[in-house]
Short mmCIF file of C-alpha atoms in Angstrom, two decimals:
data_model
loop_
_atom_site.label_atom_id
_atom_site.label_comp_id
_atom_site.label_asym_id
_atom_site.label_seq_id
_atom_site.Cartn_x
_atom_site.Cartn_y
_atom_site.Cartn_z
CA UNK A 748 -42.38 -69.09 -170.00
CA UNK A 749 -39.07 -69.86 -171.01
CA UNK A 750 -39.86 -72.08 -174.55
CA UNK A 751 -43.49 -71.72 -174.75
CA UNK A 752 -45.46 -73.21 -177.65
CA UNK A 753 -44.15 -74.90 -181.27
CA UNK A 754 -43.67 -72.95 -184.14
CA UNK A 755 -43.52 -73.52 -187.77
CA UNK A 756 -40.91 -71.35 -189.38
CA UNK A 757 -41.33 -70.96 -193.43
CA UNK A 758 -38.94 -73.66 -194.94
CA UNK A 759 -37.25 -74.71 -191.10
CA UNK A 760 -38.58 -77.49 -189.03
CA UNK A 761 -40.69 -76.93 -185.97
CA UNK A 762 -39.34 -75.16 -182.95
CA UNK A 763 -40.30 -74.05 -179.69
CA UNK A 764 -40.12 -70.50 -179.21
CA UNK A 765 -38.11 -69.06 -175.70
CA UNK A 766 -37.08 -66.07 -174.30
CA UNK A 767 -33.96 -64.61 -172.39
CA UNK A 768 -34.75 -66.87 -169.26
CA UNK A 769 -33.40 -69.19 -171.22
CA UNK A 770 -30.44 -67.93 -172.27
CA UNK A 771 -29.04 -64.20 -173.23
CA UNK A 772 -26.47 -62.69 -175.09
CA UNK A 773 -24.32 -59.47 -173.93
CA UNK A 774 -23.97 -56.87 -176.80
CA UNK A 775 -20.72 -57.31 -177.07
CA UNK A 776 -21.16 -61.48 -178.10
CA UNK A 777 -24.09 -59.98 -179.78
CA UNK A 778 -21.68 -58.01 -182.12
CA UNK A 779 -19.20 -60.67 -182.30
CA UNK A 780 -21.46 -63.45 -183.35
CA UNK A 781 -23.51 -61.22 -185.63
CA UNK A 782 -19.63 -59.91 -187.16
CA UNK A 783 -18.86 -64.09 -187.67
CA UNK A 784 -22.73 -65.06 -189.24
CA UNK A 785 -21.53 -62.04 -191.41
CA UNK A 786 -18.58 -62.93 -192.42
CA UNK A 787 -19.80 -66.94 -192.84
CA UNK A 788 -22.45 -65.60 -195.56
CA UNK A 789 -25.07 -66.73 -193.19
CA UNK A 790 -26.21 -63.08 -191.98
CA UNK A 791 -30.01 -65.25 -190.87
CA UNK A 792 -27.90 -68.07 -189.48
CA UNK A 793 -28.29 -68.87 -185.37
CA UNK A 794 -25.77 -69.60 -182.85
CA UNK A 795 -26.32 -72.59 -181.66
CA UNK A 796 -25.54 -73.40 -177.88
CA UNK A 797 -25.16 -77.20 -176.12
CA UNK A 798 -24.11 -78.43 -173.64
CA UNK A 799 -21.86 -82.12 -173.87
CA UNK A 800 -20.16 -84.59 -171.94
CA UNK A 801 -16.33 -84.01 -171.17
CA UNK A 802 -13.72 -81.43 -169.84
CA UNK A 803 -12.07 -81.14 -166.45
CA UNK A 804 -15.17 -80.53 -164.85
CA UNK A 805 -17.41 -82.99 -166.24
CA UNK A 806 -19.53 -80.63 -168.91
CA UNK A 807 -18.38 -78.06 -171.46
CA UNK A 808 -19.97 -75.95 -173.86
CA UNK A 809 -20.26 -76.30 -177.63
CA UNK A 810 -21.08 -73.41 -179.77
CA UNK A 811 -21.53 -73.68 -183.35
CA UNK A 812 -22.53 -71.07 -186.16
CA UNK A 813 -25.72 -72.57 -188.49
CA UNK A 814 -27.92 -71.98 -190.89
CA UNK A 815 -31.14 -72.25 -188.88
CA UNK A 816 -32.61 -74.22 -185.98
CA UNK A 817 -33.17 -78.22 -185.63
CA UNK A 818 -36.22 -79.82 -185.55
CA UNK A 819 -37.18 -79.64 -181.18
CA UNK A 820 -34.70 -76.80 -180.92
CA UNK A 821 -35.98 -73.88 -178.46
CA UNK A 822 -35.51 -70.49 -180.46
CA UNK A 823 -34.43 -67.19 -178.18
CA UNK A 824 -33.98 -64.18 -180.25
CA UNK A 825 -31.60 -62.04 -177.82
CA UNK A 826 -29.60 -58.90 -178.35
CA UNK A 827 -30.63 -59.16 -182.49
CA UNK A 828 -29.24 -62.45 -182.87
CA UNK A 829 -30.97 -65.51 -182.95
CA UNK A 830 -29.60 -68.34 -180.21
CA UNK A 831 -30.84 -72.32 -180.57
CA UNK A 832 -30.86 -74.77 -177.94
CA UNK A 833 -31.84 -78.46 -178.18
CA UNK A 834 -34.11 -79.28 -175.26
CA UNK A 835 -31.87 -81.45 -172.90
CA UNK A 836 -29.04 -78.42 -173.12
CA UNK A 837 -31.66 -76.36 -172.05
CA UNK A 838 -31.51 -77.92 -168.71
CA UNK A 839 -27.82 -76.96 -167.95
CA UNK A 840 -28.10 -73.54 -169.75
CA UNK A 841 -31.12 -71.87 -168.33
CA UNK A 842 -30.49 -68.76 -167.14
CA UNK A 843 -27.25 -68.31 -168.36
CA UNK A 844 -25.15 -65.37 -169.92
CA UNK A 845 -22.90 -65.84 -172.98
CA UNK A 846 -20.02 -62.41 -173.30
CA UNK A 847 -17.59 -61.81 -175.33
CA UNK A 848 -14.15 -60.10 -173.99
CA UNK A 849 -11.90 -58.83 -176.94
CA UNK A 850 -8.74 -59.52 -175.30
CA UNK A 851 -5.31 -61.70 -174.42
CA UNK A 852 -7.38 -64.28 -172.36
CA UNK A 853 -10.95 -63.23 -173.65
CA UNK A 854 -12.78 -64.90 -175.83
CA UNK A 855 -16.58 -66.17 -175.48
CA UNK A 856 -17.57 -66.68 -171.58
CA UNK A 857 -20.69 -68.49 -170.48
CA UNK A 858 -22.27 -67.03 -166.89
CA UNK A 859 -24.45 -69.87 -166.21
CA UNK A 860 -26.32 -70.07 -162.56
CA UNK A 861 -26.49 -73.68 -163.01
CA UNK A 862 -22.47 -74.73 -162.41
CA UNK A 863 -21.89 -75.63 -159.04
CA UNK A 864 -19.05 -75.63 -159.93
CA UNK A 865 -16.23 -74.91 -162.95
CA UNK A 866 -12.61 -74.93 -163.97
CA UNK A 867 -9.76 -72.65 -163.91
CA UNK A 868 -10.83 -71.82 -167.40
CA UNK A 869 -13.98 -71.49 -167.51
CA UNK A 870 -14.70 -73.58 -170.17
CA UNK A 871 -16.72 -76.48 -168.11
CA UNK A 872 -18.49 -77.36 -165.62
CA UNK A 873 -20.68 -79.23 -163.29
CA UNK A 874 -23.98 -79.05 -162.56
#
């Protein structure tokens, strides 16, 4: 199942836990975003991933560093990094990729199954 049942982390609010259905990092995001909770002081922080209203295409992606999940969020651990997603972003993201490409027009890229279809670059969607 992709966020099964709620649990209680010590000193965090209640989360569902999920698994790389839900979303999945590449090792190479996997060593940048580990590199930036590192360098943030937050080396047990989580990457959060949502999905919001806006760009060319209608949706875009927000990413944010944290230090832990939201009460609701689903929880994927993925690649040694922990990933949160609140429960209505879950719905776009499902099954998606994030990489990261170190160079000239790299940066963090989201392979997500879900956009029909997506800008010129890459950084929304529809669904």
């Amino acid at each position: 199942m992709i966020a099964n049942t709620a649990i209680k982390l010590p000193g965090a609010p209640t989360v569902r836990a999920g698994d790389e259905r839900l979303i999945k990092l590449t090792p190479g995001a996997a060593r940048k975003v580990s590199s930036l909770l590192t360098k943030q002081g937050r080396p047990n922080g989580v990457l959060r991933v949502a999905v919001v209203g806006g760009g060319c295409s209608g949706m875009q992606y927000k990413m944010d560093l944290q230090d832990g999940p939201a009460n609701r969020d689903i929880l994927v651990e993925t690649a040694g990094v922990r990933v949160v997603v609140d429960p209505k972003s879950a719905l776009y993201v499902t099954g998606s990729e994030l990489d990261y490409l170190d160079s000239l027009d790299g940066g963090f890229k989201v392979k997500n199954p879900n956009a029909a279809t997506s800008c010129s670059c890459g950084e929304s969607f529809s669904a």
